[in-house]
Coordinates of C-alpha atoms and ligand atoms in Angstrom, one line a residue:
M1 CA -46.0 69.1 -66.9
K2 CA -43.4 67.6 -64.5
R3 CA -41.6 70.5 -62.9
I4 CA -38.9 70.4 -60.3
F5 CA -39.9 73.3 -58.0
P6 CA -43.0 73.3 -55.8
D7 CA -46.2 74.6 -57.5
F8 CA -45.8 78.0 -55.7
A9 CA -42.9 78.9 -58.1
Y10 CA -45.1 78.5 -61.1
G11 CA -48.0 80.5 -59.8
D12 CA -48.6 84.2 -59.4
G13 CA -47.3 84.5 -55.8
P14 CA -43.6 85.3 -56.7
R15 CA -44.7 87.5 -59.5
A16 CA -47.1 89.7 -57.4
G17 CA -45.7 93.2 -57.0
C18 CA -43.9 93.4 -60.3
W19 CA -43.3 97.1 -61.2
W20 CA -43.2 96.6 -65.0
D21 CA -46.8 95.5 -65.0
E22 CA -47.8 99.0 -63.9
T23 CA -45.9 100.6 -66.9
V24 CA -47.6 98.7 -69.7
A25 CA -51.2 98.0 -70.6
P26 CA -52.2 94.3 -70.1
V27 CA -52.7 92.5 -73.3
E28 CA -54.8 89.3 -73.4
H29 CA -54.8 86.6 -76.1
P30 CA -57.3 83.8 -76.7
V31 CA -57.0 80.3 -75.4
L32 CA -56.3 77.7 -78.1
R33 CA -59.5 75.8 -79.0
G34 CA -59.5 73.0 -81.5
D35 CA -56.8 71.9 -83.9
V36 CA -54.6 74.3 -85.9
R37 CA -51.8 73.8 -88.5
C38 CA -48.8 76.0 -88.9
D39 CA -45.2 75.9 -90.0
V40 CA -43.7 76.5 -86.5
A41 CA -45.2 76.0 -83.1
I42 CA -43.5 77.9 -80.2
V43 CA -43.9 76.8 -76.6
G44 CA -43.3 79.8 -74.3
A45 CA -43.9 83.4 -75.0
G46 CA -41.0 85.2 -73.5
F47 CA -38.1 87.0 -75.2
T48 CA -36.9 83.8 -76.8
G49 CA -40.2 82.7 -78.1
L50 CA -41.5 86.1 -79.2
S51 CA -38.2 87.0 -80.9
A52 CA -38.4 83.7 -82.8
A53 CA -42.0 84.4 -83.7
L54 CA -41.3 87.9 -85.0
T55 CA -38.4 86.7 -87.2
L56 CA -40.4 83.7 -88.5
A57 CA -43.6 85.7 -89.2
R58 CA -41.6 88.4 -91.0
A59 CA -40.1 85.6 -93.2
G60 CA -43.6 84.5 -94.2
A61 CA -43.8 81.4 -91.9
S62 CA -47.1 80.7 -90.1
V63 CA -46.4 80.7 -86.4
V64 CA -48.4 79.7 -83.3
V65 CA -47.1 80.7 -79.9
L66 CA -48.5 79.1 -76.8
D67 CA -48.0 80.2 -73.2
A68 CA -49.1 78.3 -70.2
N69 CA -49.9 81.6 -68.5
R70 CA -49.8 84.7 -70.6
A71 CA -47.2 86.2 -72.9
G72 CA -44.4 87.8 -70.8
W73 CA -45.6 86.1 -67.6
G74 CA -42.2 84.4 -67.2
A75 CA -38.8 85.9 -66.5
S76 CA -39.0 88.2 -69.6
G77 CA -41.8 90.3 -68.1
R78 CA -40.2 90.5 -64.7
N79 CA -36.4 90.9 -64.9
G80 CA -34.1 93.7 -64.0
G81 CA -33.9 95.1 -67.5
F82 CA -30.1 94.9 -67.9
C83 CA -29.6 94.4 -71.6
C84 CA -26.0 93.3 -71.2
L85 CA -23.2 91.0 -72.0
G86 CA -23.5 87.4 -70.6
G87 CA -25.7 84.5 -71.3
G88 CA -23.1 82.0 -70.1
M89 CA -20.8 81.7 -67.1
A90 CA -18.1 79.7 -68.6
S91 CA -14.6 81.2 -68.0
D92 CA -12.2 82.1 -70.8
A93 CA -10.0 79.2 -69.8
S94 CA -12.9 76.8 -70.1
L95 CA -14.0 78.2 -73.4
D96 CA -10.5 77.9 -74.8
R97 CA -10.2 74.4 -73.6
R98 CA -13.5 73.3 -75.1
F99 CA -13.7 75.4 -78.3
G100 CA -10.3 76.9 -78.8
R101 CA -9.5 80.6 -78.9
A102 CA -11.4 81.1 -82.1
G103 CA -14.5 79.5 -80.5
R104 CA -14.2 81.7 -77.4
L105 CA -14.0 84.8 -79.5
E106 CA -16.9 83.7 -81.6
W107 CA -19.0 83.3 -78.4
R108 CA -17.9 86.7 -77.0
R109 CA -18.8 88.3 -80.3
A110 CA -22.3 86.8 -79.9
E111 CA -22.6 88.5 -76.5
V112 CA -21.9 91.8 -78.1
A113 CA -24.1 91.1 -81.1
A114 CA -27.0 90.2 -78.8
V115 CA -26.9 93.6 -77.1
A116 CA -26.7 95.3 -80.5
Y117 CA -29.6 93.1 -81.8
V118 CA -32.0 94.4 -79.1
G119 CA -30.9 98.0 -79.5
Q120 CA -31.4 97.9 -83.3
L121 CA -34.7 96.0 -83.1
A122 CA -36.1 98.5 -80.5
A123 CA -35.0 101.4 -82.7
S124 CA -36.3 99.9 -85.9
L125 CA -39.7 99.3 -84.2
G126 CA -39.7 102.8 -82.7
L127 CA -40.0 101.5 -79.2
D128 CA -39.6 103.8 -76.2
I129 CA -38.0 101.4 -73.8
D130 CA -36.7 103.9 -71.2
R131 CA -33.1 103.2 -72.3
H132 CA -30.3 104.5 -70.2
S133 CA -26.7 103.8 -69.1
Q134 CA -23.5 103.6 -71.2
G135 CA -22.5 100.0 -70.8
E136 CA -22.4 98.2 -67.4
T137 CA -20.3 98.9 -64.3
C138 CA -18.9 96.2 -62.0
V139 CA -18.4 97.7 -58.5
L140 CA -15.7 95.9 -56.4
H141 CA -16.9 94.6 -53.1
K142 CA -13.4 93.9 -51.6
P143 CA -10.2 95.9 -51.3
G144 CA -7.4 94.7 -53.5
L145 CA -9.6 93.7 -56.4
L146 CA -8.9 96.8 -58.6
P147 CA -5.4 95.7 -59.8
V148 CA -6.9 92.2 -60.5
F149 CA -9.6 93.7 -62.7
E150 CA -7.1 96.1 -64.3
G151 CA -5.1 93.1 -65.2
E152 CA -8.0 91.8 -67.2
A153 CA -8.2 94.8 -69.5
A154 CA -6.4 93.3 -72.4
R155 CA -8.4 90.1 -72.2
I156 CA -11.7 92.1 -72.2
E157 CA -10.5 94.1 -75.2
E158 CA -9.7 90.9 -77.0
N159 CA -13.1 89.4 -76.1
Y160 CA -15.4 92.3 -76.7
G161 CA -13.4 94.7 -78.9
V162 CA -13.9 97.5 -76.4
V163 CA -11.7 99.1 -73.8
P164 CA -12.9 99.0 -70.2
T165 CA -12.4 101.9 -67.9
F166 CA -11.5 101.9 -64.2
L167 CA -12.2 104.1 -61.2
G168 CA -10.7 104.1 -57.8
A169 CA -13.0 104.6 -54.8
D170 CA -12.4 108.3 -54.7
Q171 CA -13.1 108.7 -58.4
M172 CA -16.3 106.7 -57.9
R173 CA -17.5 109.3 -55.4
D174 CA -16.8 112.0 -58.0
A175 CA -18.7 110.0 -60.6
G176 CA -21.8 109.8 -58.3
M177 CA -21.2 106.1 -57.5
A178 CA -20.3 106.3 -53.8
G179 CA -20.9 103.3 -51.6
P180 CA -19.1 100.4 -49.8
F181 CA -17.1 99.9 -53.0
H182 CA -13.4 99.7 -53.6
G183 CA -13.2 100.7 -57.3
A184 CA -15.2 100.0 -60.4
M185 CA -14.8 98.7 -64.0
T186 CA -17.0 99.7 -66.8
I187 CA -17.4 97.8 -70.0
P188 CA -19.0 100.1 -72.5
V189 CA -21.5 97.5 -73.9
G190 CA -25.1 97.3 -72.8
F191 CA -27.9 99.5 -71.5
G192 CA -30.8 99.5 -69.1
L193 CA -34.4 99.1 -70.4
N194 CA -37.9 98.5 -69.3
P195 CA -38.4 94.8 -70.1
G196 CA -42.2 95.2 -70.1
K197 CA -42.1 97.8 -72.8
L198 CA -39.6 95.8 -74.9
L199 CA -41.8 92.7 -74.5
C200 CA -45.0 94.5 -75.5
G201 CA -43.2 96.0 -78.5
V202 CA -41.9 92.7 -79.8
L203 CA -45.2 91.0 -79.1
S204 CA -47.2 93.6 -81.0
A205 CA -44.7 93.5 -83.9
A206 CA -45.0 89.7 -84.0
L207 CA -48.8 89.9 -84.0
S208 CA -48.7 92.5 -86.8
A209 CA -46.5 90.2 -88.8
G210 CA -49.1 87.5 -88.5
A211 CA -48.0 85.4 -85.5
Q212 CA -50.9 83.8 -83.5
I213 CA -50.5 84.0 -79.8
Y214 CA -52.5 81.9 -77.3
D215 CA -52.5 82.5 -73.5
Q216 CA -53.5 80.0 -70.8
S217 CA -52.6 77.2 -73.3
P218 CA -50.0 75.0 -71.7
A219 CA -48.3 72.5 -73.8
T220 CA -49.1 69.2 -72.0
R221 CA -47.4 66.9 -74.5
V222 CA -45.1 67.3 -77.5
A223 CA -45.7 64.2 -79.7
G224 CA -43.4 64.4 -82.8
T225 CA -44.1 67.9 -84.0
T226 CA -47.6 68.1 -82.6
V227 CA -48.1 70.1 -79.5
E228 CA -51.1 69.2 -77.3
T229 CA -52.8 71.6 -74.9
P230 CA -56.0 71.1 -72.8
G231 CA -58.1 73.0 -75.4
G232 CA -56.6 71.8 -78.7
R233 CA -53.5 70.8 -80.7
V234 CA -51.0 72.5 -82.9
H235 CA -49.8 70.4 -85.9
A236 CA -46.5 72.0 -87.0
D237 CA -43.5 71.2 -89.2
R238 CA -41.2 72.4 -86.5
V239 CA -41.5 73.1 -82.7
I240 CA -39.5 75.6 -80.7
V241 CA -39.3 75.1 -77.0
S242 CA -38.6 78.4 -75.2
T243 CA -39.6 77.8 -71.6
N244 CA -36.2 78.5 -69.9
G245 CA -36.5 78.6 -66.1
Y246 CA -40.1 77.5 -66.4
S247 CA -39.3 74.3 -68.4
S248 CA -40.7 70.9 -67.5
E249 CA -39.0 67.5 -67.5
D250 CA -41.5 66.1 -70.1
I251 CA -42.1 69.1 -72.5
P252 CA -40.6 67.4 -74.3
A253 CA -38.8 64.4 -72.7
A254 CA -35.4 65.5 -74.2
M255 CA -35.4 68.5 -71.8
A256 CA -35.3 66.3 -68.7
A257 CA -32.5 67.3 -66.3
R258 CA -30.8 69.6 -68.9
Y259 CA -31.8 72.8 -67.2
M260 CA -31.6 74.1 -63.6
P261 CA -34.1 76.8 -62.6
A262 CA -32.8 79.3 -60.0
Q263 CA -34.7 82.2 -58.4
S264 CA -33.8 85.9 -58.5
T265 CA -35.6 88.6 -56.5
V266 CA -35.9 92.3 -57.4
L267 CA -37.2 95.4 -55.5
V268 CA -38.1 98.8 -56.8
T269 CA -38.3 102.0 -54.7
R270 CA -40.5 105.0 -55.1
P271 CA -38.8 107.8 -57.1
I272 CA -35.7 109.0 -55.1
T273 CA -35.4 112.8 -55.0
A274 CA -32.3 114.6 -56.2
Q275 CA -31.5 115.5 -52.6
E276 CA -31.8 111.9 -51.4
R277 CA -29.5 110.8 -54.3
A278 CA -26.9 113.4 -53.3
Q279 CA -27.1 112.3 -49.6
Q280 CA -26.4 108.7 -50.5
G281 CA -23.8 109.8 -53.1
W282 CA -25.3 107.6 -55.8
T283 CA -26.5 109.9 -58.6
S284 CA -25.3 107.9 -61.6
D285 CA -27.7 106.3 -64.1
Q286 CA -25.1 103.7 -64.8
M287 CA -26.4 100.1 -64.4
A288 CA -24.2 98.2 -62.0
Y289 CA -23.5 94.9 -60.3
D290 CA -21.1 94.0 -57.6
S291 CA -18.1 91.7 -58.0
R292 CA -19.6 88.9 -55.8
N293 CA -20.3 85.5 -57.3
L294 CA -23.7 85.7 -55.8
L295 CA -24.0 89.2 -57.1
H296 CA -26.3 92.2 -56.5
Y297 CA -27.5 94.3 -59.5
F298 CA -28.9 97.8 -59.3
R299 CA -29.7 100.9 -61.3
L300 CA -31.3 104.3 -60.9
M301 CA -34.0 104.3 -63.6
P302 CA -35.0 107.3 -65.7
D303 CA -38.0 108.0 -63.5
G304 CA -35.8 108.2 -60.4
R305 CA -36.9 104.8 -59.0
F306 CA -34.1 102.5 -57.9
L307 CA -34.0 98.9 -58.8
F308 CA -32.0 96.4 -56.7
G309 CA -31.9 92.7 -57.2
M310 CA -30.0 89.6 -56.2
R311 CA -30.3 85.8 -56.1
G312 CA -33.5 84.5 -54.7
G313 CA -34.0 81.6 -52.2
L314 CA -33.3 78.0 -52.9
R315 CA -36.9 77.0 -51.8
S316 CA -40.2 78.3 -53.1
S317 CA -43.2 78.8 -50.8
P318 CA -45.0 81.8 -49.3
A319 CA -42.6 81.7 -46.3
A320 CA -39.5 81.2 -48.5
E321 CA -40.6 84.1 -50.7
D322 CA -41.0 86.4 -47.7
A323 CA -37.5 85.4 -46.5
A324 CA -36.0 86.1 -49.9
R325 CA -37.7 89.5 -50.0
R326 CA -36.5 90.3 -46.4
A327 CA -32.9 89.3 -47.3
L328 CA -33.0 91.5 -50.4
M329 CA -34.3 94.5 -48.3
R330 CA -31.5 93.9 -45.8
D331 CA -28.8 93.9 -48.4
F332 CA -30.3 97.0 -50.2
R333 CA -30.3 98.9 -46.9
A334 CA -26.8 97.8 -46.0
M335 CA -25.4 98.9 -49.4
F336 CA -27.4 102.2 -49.6
P337 CA -28.0 103.1 -45.9
E338 CA -29.2 106.7 -46.6
W339 CA -32.2 105.2 -48.4
A340 CA -33.2 102.9 -45.6
G341 CA -36.3 105.0 -45.1
V342 CA -37.2 105.1 -48.7
D343 CA -40.4 103.1 -49.5
V344 CA -39.9 100.0 -51.4
T345 CA -43.1 100.0 -53.5
H346 CA -42.5 96.8 -55.5
C347 CA -40.8 93.5 -55.0
W348 CA -41.1 90.2 -56.9
S349 CA -39.2 87.0 -57.9
G350 CA -38.8 84.8 -60.9
M351 CA -36.8 81.9 -62.4
V352 CA -33.6 82.2 -64.3
C353 CA -32.0 79.1 -65.8
L354 CA -28.6 77.4 -65.6
A355 CA -27.0 74.6 -67.5
R356 CA -24.3 72.1 -66.5
N357 CA -21.8 73.4 -69.1
L358 CA -22.5 77.0 -68.0
L359 CA -23.5 78.0 -71.5
P360 CA -26.8 78.5 -73.3
F361 CA -28.1 75.8 -75.6
V362 CA -29.7 76.8 -78.9
G363 CA -30.5 74.1 -81.4
A364 CA -32.2 70.8 -82.2
L365 CA -32.9 68.8 -79.1
P366 CA -31.2 65.4 -79.2
G367 CA -33.4 62.5 -80.2
Q368 CA -36.4 64.7 -80.8
S369 CA -36.7 65.2 -84.5
G370 CA -38.1 68.6 -85.6
V371 CA -37.9 70.0 -82.1
L372 CA -35.6 72.9 -81.3
A373 CA -35.0 74.6 -78.0
G374 CA -33.2 77.7 -76.7
F375 CA -32.5 78.1 -72.9
A376 CA -30.0 78.6 -70.1
Y377 CA -29.0 82.2 -70.2
H378 CA -27.6 82.1 -66.7
G379 CA -29.6 85.1 -65.5
N380 CA -28.6 87.2 -68.6
G381 CA -31.3 86.5 -71.1
V382 CA -32.7 90.0 -72.1
A383 CA -30.1 90.3 -74.9
M384 CA -29.2 86.6 -75.3
G385 CA -32.8 85.3 -75.2
M386 CA -33.8 87.8 -77.9
F387 CA -30.7 86.9 -80.0
S388 CA -31.2 83.2 -79.5
G389 CA -34.8 83.5 -80.6
S390 CA -33.6 84.9 -83.9
I391 CA -31.1 82.0 -84.3
L392 CA -33.9 79.5 -83.6
A393 CA -36.1 81.1 -86.2
D394 CA -33.3 80.8 -88.8
L395 CA -32.8 77.2 -87.9
A396 CA -36.5 76.5 -88.2
L397 CA -36.5 78.1 -91.6
G398 CA -33.5 76.1 -92.7
R399 CA -31.4 79.3 -93.0
A400 CA -27.9 79.7 -91.7
P401 CA -27.8 82.1 -88.8
A402 CA -25.4 85.0 -89.4
L403 CA -23.7 84.2 -86.1
Y404 CA -24.2 80.9 -84.4
P405 CA -21.3 80.1 -82.1
Q406 CA -20.2 76.6 -81.6
A407 CA -20.4 77.2 -77.8
M408 CA -24.2 77.5 -78.0
R409 CA -24.6 74.3 -80.2
T410 CA -23.5 71.8 -77.6
P411 CA -26.5 70.1 -76.1
A412 CA -26.6 70.8 -72.4
R413 CA -25.5 67.7 -70.5
R414 CA -28.0 66.4 -68.0
F415 CA -27.5 67.3 -64.3
P416 CA -27.0 64.4 -61.9
F417 CA -30.0 63.3 -59.7
G418 CA -32.6 63.9 -62.3
A419 CA -35.7 65.6 -61.0
A420 CA -34.1 65.8 -57.6
R421 CA -31.2 67.8 -58.9
R422 CA -32.0 70.9 -56.9
I423 CA -30.1 69.2 -54.0
V424 CA -26.8 70.2 -55.7
M425 CA -27.6 73.9 -55.2
P426 CA -27.3 74.5 -51.4
P427 CA -23.6 73.4 -51.3
V428 CA -22.9 75.4 -54.5
Y429 CA -24.4 78.6 -52.9
A430 CA -22.6 77.9 -49.6
A431 CA -19.3 77.7 -51.4
L432 CA -19.9 80.8 -53.4
N433 CA -20.9 82.7 -50.2
V434 CA -17.6 81.7 -48.7
L435 CA -15.7 82.9 -51.8
D436 CA -17.6 86.2 -51.6
R437 CA -16.4 87.1 -48.1
Ligands
LIG501 C1 -35.9 88.5 -61.2 C2 -35.2 88.3 -62.5 C3 -34.3 89.3 -62.9 C4 -33.6 89.2 -64.1 N1 -32.8 90.2 -64.5 C5 -32.2 90.1 -65.7 C6 -31.5 91.2 -66.2 O1 -31.4 92.3 -65.6 N2 -30.9 91.1 -67.4 C7 -30.9 89.9 -68.1 O2 -30.3 89.8 -69.2 N3 -31.6 88.9 -67.7 C8 -32.3 88.9 -66.5 N4 -33.0 87.9 -66.1 C9 -33.1 86.7 -66.9 C10 -34.0 86.9 -68.1 O3 -35.2 87.5 -67.7 C11 -34.3 85.5 -68.8 O4 -33.1 84.9 -69.1 C12 -35.1 85.7 -70.0 O5 -36.2 86.5 -69.8 C13 -35.6 84.3 -70.5 O6 -36.5 84.5 -71.5 P1 -37.3 83.2 -72.1 O7 -38.2 83.7 -73.1 O8 -36.3 82.2 -72.6 O9 -38.0 82.6 -70.9 P2 -39.2 83.2 -70.0 O10 -39.4 84.6 -70.2 O11 -39.0 82.7 -68.6 O12 -40.5 82.6 -70.7 C14 -40.8 81.2 -70.6 C15 -42.4 81.1 -70.8 O13 -42.7 79.7 -71.0 C16 -44.0 79.5 -70.5 N5 -44.1 78.1 -70.3 C17 -43.5 77.2 -69.5 N6 -43.9 75.9 -69.7 C18 -44.9 76.0 -70.7 C19 -45.7 75.0 -71.3 N7 -45.6 73.7 -71.0 N8 -46.5 75.4 -72.3 C20 -46.6 76.7 -72.7 N9 -45.9 77.7 -72.1 C21 -45.0 77.3 -71.1 C22 -44.0 80.3 -69.2 O14 -45.3 80.6 -68.8 C23 -43.2 81.5 -69.6 O15 -44.0 82.6 -69.9 C24 -33.7 88.0 -64.9 C25 -34.6 87.0 -64.5 C26 -35.4 87.2 -63.3 C27 -36.3 86.1 -62.9

């Protein structure tokens, strides 16, 4: 596997301290030994791969899922649990230019459908995923932004078919959302969840439907539609690559330079008492993020713990990880000063994935017959990863997906500088930091 971050990023160091691991029982799967045959081989057992596996197995296909570590080890088992709109970062203007208004609305419809997909699947499987929050709230970090956001209301309604609501700073205090904020906008789509519980539920449904899952079985080569691992090979009719931020340049070669891993870091506190919540003025269970480009995301969870996350560092090493965690702690305490003394019991990092066109790609990899891939959810892959997995399953089965926007079909262009492409990120982050002031 040729990967573009240092080895530390692909080990257990950044993952150590993940709260979700304490909320679900660990599940182990065998290592692949010998040769097996199946209809579809899936590389990567996160939301994308497991959602595809579930859909395929339910349709009667034989499915083998391989993970280099263990199912849920990647971003899917360690994210912030915002099941929300997103998946891409392309602006409306750029979507209109590339796909026309109809193409933009088709993509925006998919964002909403992705959230509904997760909600319906969890309900149909009877999963208790600690669901909370009525949509998602953007809190404004600068004065003067409220009228700008209010001016977007009609466009949001056109995109998502819902009406956003707005609060001034005083109204935010009344709503239990006090802080260094200058207003808020809520779009009533999305909810918070425990990603570990969702992952385990989908995993166990996929197993029950007949999918075979192998841990510690890294794909080391994809030759045609045969996937090689150190312990054996999977001979399949189709291959789905669902490795997102943990992708490699050579698994398969068509992935090279089409994805950009980026780190995100999260902390979770001990349960915060009702009195402490009142002191800080944040009593709402609404999931929220701030209006910065390099944003912070946070939510008070049903058990009273507070989750707070933001972008991670640009480098990966024990020292860089410590620095990212310190920066996260600093921003948390600056935004919620009354909780400065509250113990932070858990903190961890992981990889999200960006693409040059700022949109996810879901479809057949160019020049790689029989091999499909789904990746680049731009830090919002809880809903979009699950949804993309179901599209990939349809494509592998030769079925037309019910909703498969043109915007997701365009193969991601390669980044410049090949395997050295991370050098484009420091100037990008620096520019975004300036814009955020
Ligand atoms: C800290 C953090 C917070 C986040 N918060 C949110 C959030 O609140 N809301 C949201 O929507 N999104 C969030 N995201 C993003 C979201 O988690 C991801 O977009 C989503 O989980 C991607 O799912 P996936 O299945 O495509 O990839 P992953 O879950 O990353 O899974 C990829 C898997 O591929 C495996 N793999 C890699 N190479 C190989 C190989 N050669 N052979 C076999 N297996 C391989 C890895 O071991 C890994 O398990 C967050 C991400 C992080 C890291």
